[in-house]
PDB file of C-alpha atoms in Angstrom:
ATOM      1  CA  MET A  25      16.826  -0.417 -35.770  1.00  0.00           C
ATOM      2  CA  LEU A  26      19.034  -2.604 -33.886  1.00  0.00           C
ATOM      3  CA  HIS A  27      22.886  -2.403 -33.605  1.00  0.00           C
ATOM      4  CA  LEU A  28      24.917  -5.581 -33.895  1.00  0.00           C
ATOM      5  CA  ARG A  29      28.421  -5.826 -32.680  1.00  0.00           C
ATOM      6  CA  LEU A  30      30.365  -8.944 -33.587  1.00  0.00           C
ATOM      7  CA  ILE A  31      33.887 -10.241 -32.656  1.00  0.00           C
ATOM      8  CA  VAL A  32      34.851 -12.634 -35.533  1.00  0.00           C
ATOM      9  CA  PRO A  33      37.962 -14.855 -35.991  1.00  0.00           C
ATOM     10  CA  ALA A  34      40.021 -13.309 -38.861  1.00  0.00           C
ATOM     11  CA  ASP A  35      39.471 -16.458 -41.053  1.00  0.00           C
ATOM     12  CA  ARG A  36      35.730 -16.187 -40.734  1.00  0.00           C
ATOM     13  CA  THR A  37      35.205 -12.317 -41.310  1.00  0.00           C
ATOM     14  CA  GLU A  38      34.500 -12.727 -45.193  1.00  0.00           C
ATOM     15  CA  GLU A  39      31.964 -15.194 -44.500  1.00  0.00           C
ATOM     16  CA  VAL A  40      30.199 -13.238 -41.887  1.00  0.00           C
ATOM     17  CA  VAL A  41      30.362 -10.006 -44.054  1.00  0.00           C
ATOM     18  CA  GLY A  42      28.831 -11.807 -46.989  1.00  0.00           C
ATOM     19  CA  THR A  43      26.110 -13.287 -44.644  1.00  0.00           C
ATOM     20  CA  ILE A  44      25.285  -9.613 -43.532  1.00  0.00           C
ATOM     21  CA  GLU A  45      25.280  -8.335 -46.986  1.00  0.00           C
ATOM     22  CA  ARG A  46      22.910 -10.977 -48.164  1.00  0.00           C
ATOM     23  CA  THR A  47      20.510 -10.100 -45.379  1.00  0.00           C
ATOM     24  CA  VAL A  48      17.839  -7.831 -46.469  1.00  0.00           C
ATOM     25  CA  GLY A  49      17.357  -4.973 -43.951  1.00  0.00           C
ATOM     26  CA  THR A  50      20.914  -4.313 -43.048  1.00  0.00           C
ATOM     27  CA  ALA A  51      22.952  -1.084 -43.094  1.00  0.00           C
ATOM     28  CA  HIS A  52      26.089   0.620 -41.867  1.00  0.00           C
ATOM     29  CA  LEU A  53      28.444  -2.244 -42.171  1.00  0.00           C
ATOM     30  CA  ALA A  54      31.856  -1.673 -40.874  1.00  0.00           C
ATOM     31  CA  VAL A  55      34.685  -3.932 -40.352  1.00  0.00           C
ATOM     32  CA  VAL A  56      37.859  -3.140 -37.912  1.00  0.00           C
ATOM     33  CA  PRO A  57      40.494  -5.706 -38.881  1.00  0.00           C
ATOM     34  CA  GLY A  58      42.391  -7.050 -35.768  1.00  0.00           C
ATOM     35  CA  ALA A  59      40.529  -4.624 -33.244  1.00  0.00           C
ATOM     36  CA  ALA A  60      39.580  -7.427 -30.867  1.00  0.00           C
ATOM     37  CA  ARG A  61      41.963  -8.769 -28.262  1.00  0.00           C
ATOM     38  CA  ASP A  62      39.752 -11.177 -26.078  1.00  0.00           C
ATOM     39  CA  PRO A  63      38.766 -13.293 -27.908  1.00  0.00           C
ATOM     40  CA  ALA A  64      41.095 -12.153 -30.842  1.00  0.00           C
ATOM     41  CA  GLY A  65      39.650 -11.367 -34.231  1.00  0.00           C
ATOM     42  CA  ASP A  66      38.088  -8.664 -36.280  1.00  0.00           C
ATOM     43  CA  LEU A  67      35.487  -6.308 -35.034  1.00  0.00           C
ATOM     44  CA  VAL A  68      32.290  -6.302 -37.205  1.00  0.00           C
ATOM     45  CA  LEU A  69      29.681  -3.681 -36.759  1.00  0.00           C
ATOM     46  CA  CYS A  70      26.156  -3.178 -38.385  1.00  0.00           C
ATOM     47  CA  ASP A  71      22.633  -2.070 -38.044  1.00  0.00           C
ATOM     48  CA  VAL A  72      19.891  -4.260 -38.935  1.00  0.00           C
ATOM     49  CA  ALA A  73      16.081  -3.712 -39.104  1.00  0.00           C
ATOM     50  CA  ARG A  74      14.168  -5.330 -36.071  1.00  0.00           C
ATOM     51  CA  GLU A  75      12.263  -7.586 -38.299  1.00  0.00           C
ATOM     52  CA  ALA A  76      15.471  -8.987 -39.939  1.00  0.00           C
ATOM     53  CA  GLY A  77      17.392  -9.305 -36.859  1.00  0.00           C
ATOM     54  CA  ASP A  78      16.304 -12.695 -35.606  1.00  0.00           C
ATOM     55  CA  GLY A  79      16.983 -14.380 -39.033  1.00  0.00           C
ATOM     56  CA  LEU A  80      20.546 -12.811 -39.146  1.00  0.00           C
ATOM     57  CA  ILE A  81      21.311 -13.842 -35.610  1.00  0.00           C
ATOM     58  CA  SER A  82      20.264 -17.366 -36.460  1.00  0.00           C
ATOM     59  CA  ASP A  83      22.511 -17.395 -39.385  1.00  0.00           C
ATOM     60  CA  LEU A  84      25.448 -15.999 -37.379  1.00  0.00           C
ATOM     61  CA  CYS A  85      24.896 -18.611 -34.868  1.00  0.00           C
ATOM     62  CA  ALA A  86      24.716 -21.308 -37.497  1.00  0.00           C
ATOM     63  CA  LEU A  87      28.156 -20.179 -38.374  1.00  0.00           C
ATOM     64  CA  GLY A  88      29.370 -20.758 -34.948  1.00  0.00           C
ATOM     65  CA  ILE A  89      30.163 -17.098 -34.146  1.00  0.00           C
ATOM     66  CA  ASP A  90      28.577 -17.279 -30.730  1.00  0.00           C
ATOM     67  CA  LYS A  91      31.158 -19.967 -29.805  1.00  0.00           C
ATOM     68  CA  SER A  92      34.292 -18.758 -31.629  1.00  0.00           C
ATOM     69  CA  GLY A  93      33.597 -15.104 -31.182  1.00  0.00           C
ATOM     70  CA  SER A  94      30.874 -12.855 -29.657  1.00  0.00           C
ATOM     71  CA  ILE A  95      27.493 -11.569 -30.672  1.00  0.00           C
ATOM     72  CA  ALA A  96      26.032  -8.578 -29.006  1.00  0.00           C
ATOM     73  CA  LEU A  97      22.789  -6.593 -29.851  1.00  0.00           C
ATOM     74  CA  GLU A  98      21.197  -3.498 -28.614  1.00  0.00           C
ATOM     75  CA  ASP A  99      18.354  -1.257 -29.577  1.00  0.00           C
ATOM     76  CA  ILE A 100      19.064   1.973 -31.295  1.00  0.00           C
ATOM     77  CA  GLY A 101      17.126   4.828 -29.809  1.00  0.00           C
ATOM     78  CA  LEU A 102      17.626   7.282 -32.742  1.00  0.00           C
ATOM     79  CA  SER A 103      19.046   6.744 -36.183  1.00  0.00           C
ATOM     80  CA  LEU A 104      19.279   9.466 -38.588  1.00  0.00           C
ATOM     81  CA  SER A 105      20.046   7.989 -41.802  1.00  0.00           C
ATOM     82  CA  GLU A 106      18.437   7.464 -45.243  1.00  0.00           C
ATOM     83  CA  ARG A 107      20.244   4.129 -45.643  1.00  0.00           C
ATOM     84  CA  ALA A 108      18.619   3.061 -42.281  1.00  0.00           C
ATOM     85  CA  GLU A 109      15.102   3.993 -43.515  1.00  0.00           C
ATOM     86  CA  LYS A 110      15.620   2.039 -46.742  1.00  0.00           C
ATOM     87  CA  ALA A 111      16.742  -0.853 -44.844  1.00  0.00           C
ATOM     88  CA  GLU A 112      13.720  -0.829 -42.537  1.00  0.00           C
ATOM     89  CA  ALA A 113      11.555  -0.386 -45.835  1.00  0.00           C
ATOM     90  CA  ASP A 114      13.325  -3.277 -47.487  1.00  0.00           C
ATOM     91  CA  ALA A 115      13.101  -5.694 -44.605  1.00  0.00           C
ATOM     92  CA  PRO A 116       9.871  -7.837 -44.660  1.00  0.00           C
ATOM     93  CA  GLY A 117       7.155  -7.471 -42.036  1.00  0.00           C
ATOM     94  CA  GLU A 118       6.861  -4.874 -39.260  1.00  0.00           C
ATOM     95  CA  GLY A 119       9.366  -4.351 -36.514  1.00  0.00           C
ATOM     96  CA  ALA A 120       6.687  -4.441 -33.844  1.00  0.00           C
ATOM     97  CA  ASP A 121       5.585  -7.932 -34.997  1.00  0.00           C
ATOM     98  CA  ALA A 122       8.978  -9.405 -35.021  1.00  0.00           C
ATOM     99  CA  VAL A 123      10.250 -11.722 -32.160  1.00  0.00           C
ATOM    100  CA  LEU A 124      13.816 -11.898 -31.246  1.00  0.00           C
ATOM    101  CA  TRP A 125      13.936 -15.173 -29.613  1.00  0.00           C
ATOM    102  CA  ASP A 126      17.496 -15.113 -28.349  1.00  0.00           C
ATOM    103  CA  GLN A 127      16.778 -11.718 -26.797  1.00  0.00           C
ATOM    104  CA  LEU A 128      13.701 -13.148 -25.145  1.00  0.00           C
ATOM    105  CA  GLN A 129      15.244 -16.044 -23.843  1.00  0.00           C
ATOM    106  CA  ASP A 130      18.115 -13.929 -22.325  1.00  0.00           C
ATOM    107  CA  ALA A 131      15.713 -11.529 -20.749  1.00  0.00           C
ATOM    108  CA  THR A 132      13.526 -14.269 -19.287  1.00  0.00           C
ATOM    109  CA  HIS A 133      16.586 -16.122 -18.153  1.00  0.00           C
ATOM    110  CA  GLU A 134      17.636 -13.037 -16.087  1.00  0.00           C
ATOM    111  CA  GLU A 135      14.036 -12.408 -14.763  1.00  0.00           C
ATOM    112  CA  SER A 136      13.463 -15.939 -13.938  1.00  0.00           C
ATOM    113  CA  THR A 137      16.396 -16.713 -11.938  1.00  0.00           C
ATOM    114  CA  LEU A 138      15.719 -17.413  -8.213  1.00  0.00           C
ATOM    115  CA  SER A 139      17.760 -14.830  -6.384  1.00  0.00           C
ATOM    116  CA  VAL A 140      17.887 -12.813  -3.084  1.00  0.00           C
ATOM    117  CA  THR A 141      16.627  -9.684  -4.975  1.00  0.00           C
ATOM    118  CA  TYR A 142      13.866 -11.348  -6.678  1.00  0.00           C
ATOM    119  CA  VAL A 143      12.427 -12.993  -3.355  1.00  0.00           C
ATOM    120  CA  ALA A 144      12.900  -9.661  -1.683  1.00  0.00           C
ATOM    121  CA  PHE A 145      10.740  -7.850  -4.100  1.00  0.00           C
ATOM    122  CA  LEU A 146       8.070 -10.487  -4.083  1.00  0.00           C
ATOM    123  CA  THR A 147       8.140 -10.651  -0.261  1.00  0.00           C
ATOM    124  CA  LEU A 148       7.836  -6.866   0.116  1.00  0.00           C
ATOM    125  CA  ALA A 149       5.100  -6.771  -2.568  1.00  0.00           C
ATOM    126  CA  THR A 150       3.235  -9.553  -0.631  1.00  0.00           C
ATOM    127  CA  MET A 151       3.656  -7.595   2.653  1.00  0.00           C
ATOM    128  CA  ILE A 152       2.265  -4.372   1.017  1.00  0.00           C
ATOM    129  CA  ALA A 153      -0.653  -6.437  -0.262  1.00  0.00           C
ATOM    130  CA  ALA A 154      -1.121  -7.743   3.267  1.00  0.00           C
ATOM    131  CA  CYS A 155      -1.557  -4.174   4.599  1.00  0.00           C
ATOM    132  CA  GLY A 156      -3.996  -3.438   1.632  1.00  0.00           C
ATOM    133  CA  VAL A 157      -6.282  -6.510   2.300  1.00  0.00           C
ATOM    134  CA  VAL A 158      -6.525  -5.972   6.043  1.00  0.00           C
ATOM    135  CA  LEU A 159      -7.183  -2.377   5.746  1.00  0.00           C
ATOM    136  CA  ASP A 160      -9.354  -2.819   2.608  1.00  0.00           C
ATOM    137  CA  ASN A 161      -7.232  -0.314   0.859  1.00  0.00           C
ATOM    138  CA  ALA A 162      -7.341  -0.746  -2.972  1.00  0.00           C
ATOM    139  CA  ILE A 163      -4.256   1.794  -3.491  1.00  0.00           C
ATOM    140  CA  LEU A 164      -1.983  -0.478  -1.411  1.00  0.00           C
ATOM    141  CA  ILE A 165      -3.174  -3.504  -3.574  1.00  0.00           C
ATOM    142  CA  VAL A 166      -2.445  -1.623  -6.805  1.00  0.00           C
ATOM    143  CA  GLY A 167       0.942  -0.686  -5.458  1.00  0.00           C
ATOM    144  CA  ALA A 168       1.734  -4.335  -4.441  1.00  0.00           C
ATOM    145  CA  MET A 169       0.769  -5.574  -7.837  1.00  0.00           C
ATOM    146  CA  ALA A 170       3.137  -3.221  -9.434  1.00  0.00           C
ATOM    147  CA  VAL A 171       5.999  -4.125  -7.350  1.00  0.00           C
ATOM    148  CA  GLY A 172       5.692  -7.816  -7.658  1.00  0.00           C
ATOM    149  CA  PRO A 173       8.218  -9.376 -10.147  1.00  0.00           C
ATOM    150  CA  GLU A 174       6.361 -12.716 -10.679  1.00  0.00           C
ATOM    151  CA  PHE A 175       5.696 -12.104 -14.367  1.00  0.00           C
ATOM    152  CA  GLY A 176       9.369 -12.930 -15.200  1.00  0.00           C
ATOM    153  CA  PRO A 177       9.187 -16.668 -14.188  1.00  0.00           C
ATOM    154  CA  LEU A 178       5.757 -16.734 -15.957  1.00  0.00           C
ATOM    155  CA  ALA A 179       7.181 -15.374 -19.147  1.00  0.00           C
ATOM    156  CA  GLY A 180      10.059 -17.786 -18.725  1.00  0.00           C
ATOM    157  CA  ILE A 181       7.711 -20.758 -18.497  1.00  0.00           C
ATOM    158  CA  CYS A 182       6.021 -19.681 -21.606  1.00  0.00           C
ATOM    159  CA  THR A 183       9.132 -19.055 -23.619  1.00  0.00           C
ATOM    160  CA  ALA A 184      10.622 -22.423 -22.570  1.00  0.00           C
ATOM    161  CA  LEU A 185       7.373 -24.347 -23.466  1.00  0.00           C
ATOM    162  CA  VAL A 186       7.464 -22.761 -26.936  1.00  0.00           C
ATOM    163  CA  GLN A 187      11.266 -23.042 -27.614  1.00  0.00           C
ATOM    164  CA  ARG A 188      11.434 -26.412 -25.854  1.00  0.00           C
ATOM    165  CA  ARG A 189      13.966 -25.460 -23.358  1.00  0.00           C
ATOM    166  CA  PRO A 190      13.337 -27.633 -20.301  1.00  0.00           C
ATOM    167  CA  ARG A 191      16.060 -26.168 -18.238  1.00  0.00           C
ATOM    168  CA  LEU A 192      14.588 -22.731 -18.576  1.00  0.00           C
ATOM    169  CA  ALA A 193      11.179 -24.068 -17.724  1.00  0.00           C
ATOM    170  CA  VAL A 194      12.567 -25.779 -14.408  1.00  0.00           C
ATOM    171  CA  ARG A 195      14.368 -22.681 -13.525  1.00  0.00           C
ATOM    172  CA  SER A 196      11.400 -20.404 -13.941  1.00  0.00           C
ATOM    173  CA  LEU A 197       9.243 -22.965 -12.111  1.00  0.00           C
ATOM    174  CA  VAL A 198      11.508 -23.205  -9.194  1.00  0.00           C
ATOM    175  CA  ALA A 199      11.678 -19.317  -9.015  1.00  0.00           C
ATOM    176  CA  LEU A 200       7.811 -19.094  -9.008  1.00  0.00           C
ATOM    177  CA  LEU A 201       7.076 -21.681  -6.536  1.00  0.00           C
ATOM    178  CA  VAL A 202       9.980 -21.101  -4.111  1.00  0.00           C
ATOM    179  CA  GLY A 203       9.640 -17.316  -4.443  1.00  0.00           C
ATOM    180  CA  PHE A 204       5.847 -17.435  -3.498  1.00  0.00           C
ATOM    181  CA  ALA A 205       6.418 -19.984  -0.754  1.00  0.00           C
ATOM    182  CA  ALA A 206       8.963 -17.847   0.702  1.00  0.00           C
ATOM    183  CA  ALA A 207       7.136 -14.620   0.427  1.00  0.00           C
ATOM    184  CA  MET A 208       3.916 -16.037   1.936  1.00  0.00           C
ATOM    185  CA  ALA A 209       5.831 -17.573   4.948  1.00  0.00           C
ATOM    186  CA  LEU A 210       7.496 -14.328   5.581  1.00  0.00           C
ATOM    187  CA  THR A 211       4.133 -12.583   5.428  1.00  0.00           C
ATOM    188  CA  VAL A 212       2.553 -14.929   7.767  1.00  0.00           C
ATOM    189  CA  LEU A 213       5.284 -13.951  10.379  1.00  0.00           C
ATOM    190  CA  PHE A 214       4.937 -10.129   9.295  1.00  0.00           C
ATOM    191  CA  SER A 215       1.044 -10.401   9.797  1.00  0.00           C
ATOM    192  CA  LEU A 216       1.570 -11.998  13.260  1.00  0.00           C
ATOM    193  CA  ALA A 217       3.958  -9.318  14.325  1.00  0.00           C
ATOM    194  CA  MET A 218       1.543  -6.649  13.090  1.00  0.00           C
ATOM    195  CA  ASP A 219      -1.043  -8.237  15.116  1.00  0.00           C
ATOM    196  CA  ALA A 220       1.027  -8.295  18.146  1.00  0.00           C
ATOM    197  CA  LEU A 221       1.605  -4.568  17.662  1.00  0.00           C
ATOM    198  CA  GLY A 222      -2.033  -3.977  17.469  1.00  0.00           C
ATOM    199  CA  LEU A 223      -1.994  -2.937  13.806  1.00  0.00           C
ATOM    200  CA  PHE A 224      -3.723  -5.890  12.524  1.00  0.00           C
ATOM    201  CA  SER A 225      -6.764  -7.776  13.895  1.00  0.00           C
ATOM    202  CA  GLU A 226      -8.784 -10.756  13.047  1.00  0.00           C
ATOM    203  CA  SER A 227     -11.901  -8.654  12.949  1.00  0.00           C
ATOM    204  CA  MET A 228     -10.340  -6.365  10.301  1.00  0.00           C
ATOM    205  CA  LEU A 229      -9.724  -9.480   8.032  1.00  0.00           C
ATOM    206  CA  HIS A 230     -13.213 -10.930   8.500  1.00  0.00           C
ATOM    207  CA  GLY A 231     -15.048  -7.402   8.417  1.00  0.00           C
ATOM    208  CA  ASP A 232     -16.796  -5.874   5.477  1.00  0.00           C
ATOM    209  CA  ARG A 233     -14.292  -5.454   2.652  1.00  0.00           C
ATOM    210  CA  PRO A 234     -15.895  -4.078  -0.412  1.00  0.00           C
ATOM    211  CA  ASN A 235     -12.487  -3.158  -2.236  1.00  0.00           C
ATOM    212  CA  THR A 236     -10.685  -6.467  -1.601  1.00  0.00           C
ATOM    213  CA  GLY A 237     -13.208  -9.065  -0.942  1.00  0.00           C
ATOM    214  CA  PHE A 238     -12.858 -10.500  -4.539  1.00  0.00           C
ATOM    215  CA  ILE A 239      -9.252 -11.561  -3.692  1.00  0.00           C
ATOM    216  CA  TYR A 240     -10.381 -14.862  -2.069  1.00  0.00           C
ATOM    217  CA  ALA A 241     -13.413 -15.291  -4.079  1.00  0.00           C
ATOM    218  CA  PRO A 242     -12.367 -16.464  -7.522  1.00  0.00           C
ATOM    219  CA  ASP A 243     -14.745 -16.697 -10.455  1.00  0.00           C
ATOM    220  CA  ARG A 244     -14.709 -17.055 -14.319  1.00  0.00           C
ATOM    221  CA  PHE A 245     -13.655 -13.564 -14.830  1.00  0.00           C
ATOM    222  CA  SER A 246     -10.565 -14.177 -12.773  1.00  0.00           C
ATOM    223  CA  PHE A 247      -9.435 -16.701 -15.308  1.00  0.00           C
ATOM    224  CA  VAL A 248     -10.619 -14.420 -18.278  1.00  0.00           C
ATOM    225  CA  VAL A 249      -8.524 -11.408 -16.954  1.00  0.00           C
ATOM    226  CA  GLY A 250      -5.749 -13.762 -16.318  1.00  0.00           C
ATOM    227  CA  LEU A 251      -5.780 -14.720 -20.046  1.00  0.00           C
ATOM    228  CA  LEU A 252      -6.105 -11.156 -21.294  1.00  0.00           C
ATOM    229  CA  ALA A 253      -3.313 -10.046 -18.960  1.00  0.00           C
ATOM    230  CA  GLY A 254      -0.970 -12.863 -19.956  1.00  0.00           C
ATOM    231  CA  ALA A 255      -1.394 -12.028 -23.676  1.00  0.00           C
ATOM    232  CA  ALA A 256      -0.665  -8.555 -23.207  1.00  0.00           C
ATOM    233  CA  GLY A 257       2.415  -8.995 -21.043  1.00  0.00           C
ATOM    234  CA  THR A 258       3.885 -11.285 -23.587  1.00  0.00           C
ATOM    235  CA  LEU A 259       3.283  -8.936 -26.379  1.00  0.00           C
ATOM    236  CA  SER A 260       4.900  -6.184 -24.227  1.00  0.00           C
ATOM    237  CA  LEU A 261       7.893  -8.295 -23.936  1.00  0.00           C
ATOM    238  CA  THR A 262       8.445  -9.378 -27.502  1.00  0.00           C
ATOM    239  CA  SER A 263       7.526  -5.870 -29.003  1.00  0.00           C
ATOM    240  CA  ALA A 264       9.994  -4.154 -26.426  1.00  0.00           C
ATOM    241  CA  LYS A 265       7.087  -2.172 -25.052  1.00  0.00           C
ATOM    242  CA  SER A 266       7.903  -2.731 -21.267  1.00  0.00           C
ATOM    243  CA  GLY A 267       5.672   0.057 -20.196  1.00  0.00           C
ATOM    244  CA  ALA A 268       2.685  -2.236 -20.801  1.00  0.00           C
ATOM    245  CA  LEU A 269       3.812  -4.662 -18.120  1.00  0.00           C
ATOM    246  CA  VAL A 270       2.812  -2.183 -15.411  1.00  0.00           C
ATOM    247  CA  GLY A 271      -0.799  -2.476 -16.687  1.00  0.00           C
ATOM    248  CA  VAL A 272      -0.436  -6.257 -16.742  1.00  0.00           C
ATOM    249  CA  ALA A 273       1.007  -6.320 -13.251  1.00  0.00           C
ATOM    250  CA  ILE A 274      -2.140  -4.339 -11.806  1.00  0.00           C
ATOM    251  CA  SER A 275      -4.622  -6.325 -13.562  1.00  0.00           C
ATOM    252  CA  VAL A 276      -3.882  -9.793 -12.123  1.00  0.00           C
ATOM    253  CA  THR A 277      -4.578 -10.934  -8.492  1.00  0.00           C
ATOM    254  CA  THR A 278      -1.508 -12.854  -7.860  1.00  0.00           C
ATOM    255  CA  VAL A 279       0.426 -10.978  -5.105  1.00  0.00           C
ATOM    256  CA  PRO A 280      -2.826  -9.846  -3.367  1.00  0.00           C
ATOM    257  CA  ALA A 281      -4.040 -13.550  -3.318  1.00  0.00           C
ATOM    258  CA  ALA A 282      -0.823 -14.735  -1.921  1.00  0.00           C
ATOM    259  CA  ALA A 283      -0.989 -12.004   0.734  1.00  0.00           C
ATOM    260  CA  ASN A 284      -4.743 -12.786   1.660  1.00  0.00           C
ATOM    261  CA  ALA A 285      -3.851 -16.429   1.896  1.00  0.00           C
ATOM    262  CA  ALA A 286      -0.822 -15.662   4.286  1.00  0.00           C
ATOM    263  CA  VAL A 287      -2.878 -13.288   6.503  1.00  0.00           C
ATOM    264  CA  ALA A 288      -5.781 -15.716   6.709  1.00  0.00           C
ATOM    265  CA  LEU A 289      -3.407 -18.561   7.446  1.00  0.00           C
ATOM    266  CA  GLY A 290      -1.790 -16.595  10.341  1.00  0.00           C
ATOM    267  CA  TYR A 291      -5.275 -16.310  11.766  1.00  0.00           C
ATOM    268  CA  GLY A 292      -6.412 -19.829  11.104  1.00  0.00           C
ATOM    269  CA  ASP A 293      -9.014 -18.885   8.418  1.00  0.00           C
ATOM    270  CA  LEU A 294      -8.691 -21.901   6.147  1.00  0.00           C
ATOM    271  CA  ALA A 295     -11.534 -20.887   4.115  1.00  0.00           C
ATOM    272  CA  GLN A 296     -10.073 -17.662   3.107  1.00  0.00           C
ATOM    273  CA  THR A 297      -6.589 -19.281   2.643  1.00  0.00           C
ATOM    274  CA  LYS A 298      -8.186 -21.885   0.265  1.00  0.00           C
ATOM    275  CA  GLY A 299      -9.969 -19.208  -1.712  1.00  0.00           C
ATOM    276  CA  SER A 300      -6.908 -17.152  -1.996  1.00  0.00           C
ATOM    277  CA  VAL A 301      -4.765 -19.929  -3.179  1.00  0.00           C
ATOM    278  CA  GLU A 302      -7.254 -21.050  -5.613  1.00  0.00           C
ATOM    279  CA  GLN A 303      -7.346 -17.231  -7.058  1.00  0.00           C
ATOM    280  CA  LEU A 304      -3.572 -17.287  -7.098  1.00  0.00           C
ATOM    281  CA  LEU A 305      -3.340 -20.608  -8.945  1.00  0.00           C
ATOM    282  CA  LEU A 306      -6.117 -19.607 -11.414  1.00  0.00           C
ATOM    283  CA  ASN A 307      -4.303 -16.486 -12.374  1.00  0.00           C
ATOM    284  CA  LEU A 308      -1.048 -18.201 -12.643  1.00  0.00           C
ATOM    285  CA  LEU A 309      -2.341 -20.810 -14.830  1.00  0.00           C
ATOM    286  CA  ALA A 310      -4.242 -18.296 -17.046  1.00  0.00           C
ATOM    287  CA  ILE A 311      -1.221 -16.190 -17.425  1.00  0.00           C
ATOM    288  CA  VAL A 312       1.117 -19.224 -18.834  1.00  0.00           C
ATOM    289  CA  LEU A 313      -1.564 -20.495 -21.016  1.00  0.00           C
ATOM    290  CA  ALA A 314      -2.296 -17.194 -22.734  1.00  0.00           C
ATOM    291  CA  GLY A 315       1.384 -16.325 -22.789  1.00  0.00           C
ATOM    292  CA  THR A 316       2.259 -19.650 -24.488  1.00  0.00           C
ATOM    293  CA  LEU A 317      -0.537 -19.451 -27.020  1.00  0.00           C
ATOM    294  CA  THR A 318       0.579 -15.710 -27.781  1.00  0.00           C
ATOM    295  CA  LEU A 319       4.126 -16.904 -28.590  1.00  0.00           C
ATOM    296  CA  LEU A 320       2.945 -19.882 -30.697  1.00  0.00           C
ATOM    297  CA  ALA A 321       0.728 -17.441 -32.636  1.00  0.00           C
ATOM    298  CA  GLN A 322       3.535 -15.101 -33.171  1.00  0.00           C
ATOM    299  CA  LYS A 323       5.832 -17.671 -34.237  1.00  0.00           C
ATOM    300  CA  PHE A 324       3.418 -19.146 -36.665  1.00  0.00           C
ATOM    301  CA  PHE A 325       2.183 -15.822 -38.092  1.00  0.00           C
ATOM    302  CA  TRP A 326       5.892 -14.462 -38.639  1.00  0.00           C
ATOM    303  CA  ALA A 327       7.044 -17.622 -40.241  1.00  0.00           C
ATOM    304  CA  ARG A 328       4.137 -17.664 -42.584  1.00  0.00           C
ATOM    305  CA  LYS A 329       4.820 -14.020 -43.290  1.00  0.00           C
ATOM    306  CA  GLN A 330       8.494 -14.823 -44.052  1.00  0.00           C
ATOM    307  CA  ARG A 331       7.649 -17.617 -46.477  1.00  0.00           C
ATOM    308  CA  ARG A 332       5.132 -15.345 -48.225  1.00  0.00           C
ATOM    309  CA  THR A 333       7.847 -12.701 -48.607  1.00  0.00           C
ATOM    310  CA  ARG A 334      10.549 -15.264 -49.906  1.00  0.00           C
ATOM    311  CA  ARG A 335       7.963 -16.525 -52.502  1.00  0.00           C
ATOM    312  CA  ALA A 336       7.285 -12.963 -53.601  1.00  0.00           C
TER     313      ALA A 336
END
């Protein structure tokens, strides 16, 4: 279940209450007249089944409540109520299949904004991966994959393409490109500093690397894994199962490829740099393609299910 908190102008309260009451899958409706001060209005509270949430939010936005008042939504961890159980049973479809598009756009907006924190995380992840590729240490590679925040902008691009939001697409693309460029440039300096300290060496990069040699040798499996990871990551976002993102992060060679490219560039090894960049771009393309197709499929099948429910 989801909890909905609205601030509604007093002259629109009855209209909003009527909209909520007509929505199948709502429960626990409460109205507190005159409770809101900024903006002034009535406080309207209700719970709604996840599968009915997107439709209700769209109806409320159509009434202009997002402009004249406020709409806030949050997940309910536990709801002990027979009325809530009935609301979930009455709502069409399954909650896990529903996509809350406004919530997804808000999440991807935050995750896909170029910020100091985002660049710092990506840079640190790339530096950790640089240690991993030089030492041929798979544990460091996995750790770097988990730290990297690059899936946020990738999800933002997918959402923007499906929802036709060019501003979100540009913001996400800038965060992705500038973030990786900055991380790789700083990792080049980091690898040169490590070399000066005697911790890195060119022979270590060019030596036998059975655990990390795949990073600069992209093949068809790189694209296939990227597609699978992109689909899984998108599903984890839309179904609020964020724990699955960790598995997605450690299954695609994005941050390690950027790290290998940076270290190889620092030593002037253009062959490894080229292969690593190809690996990076191949994975990014696969994730965006799979994520976009997954969102399109979810949108299509959910709309089809809703139409069948209305006819029934």
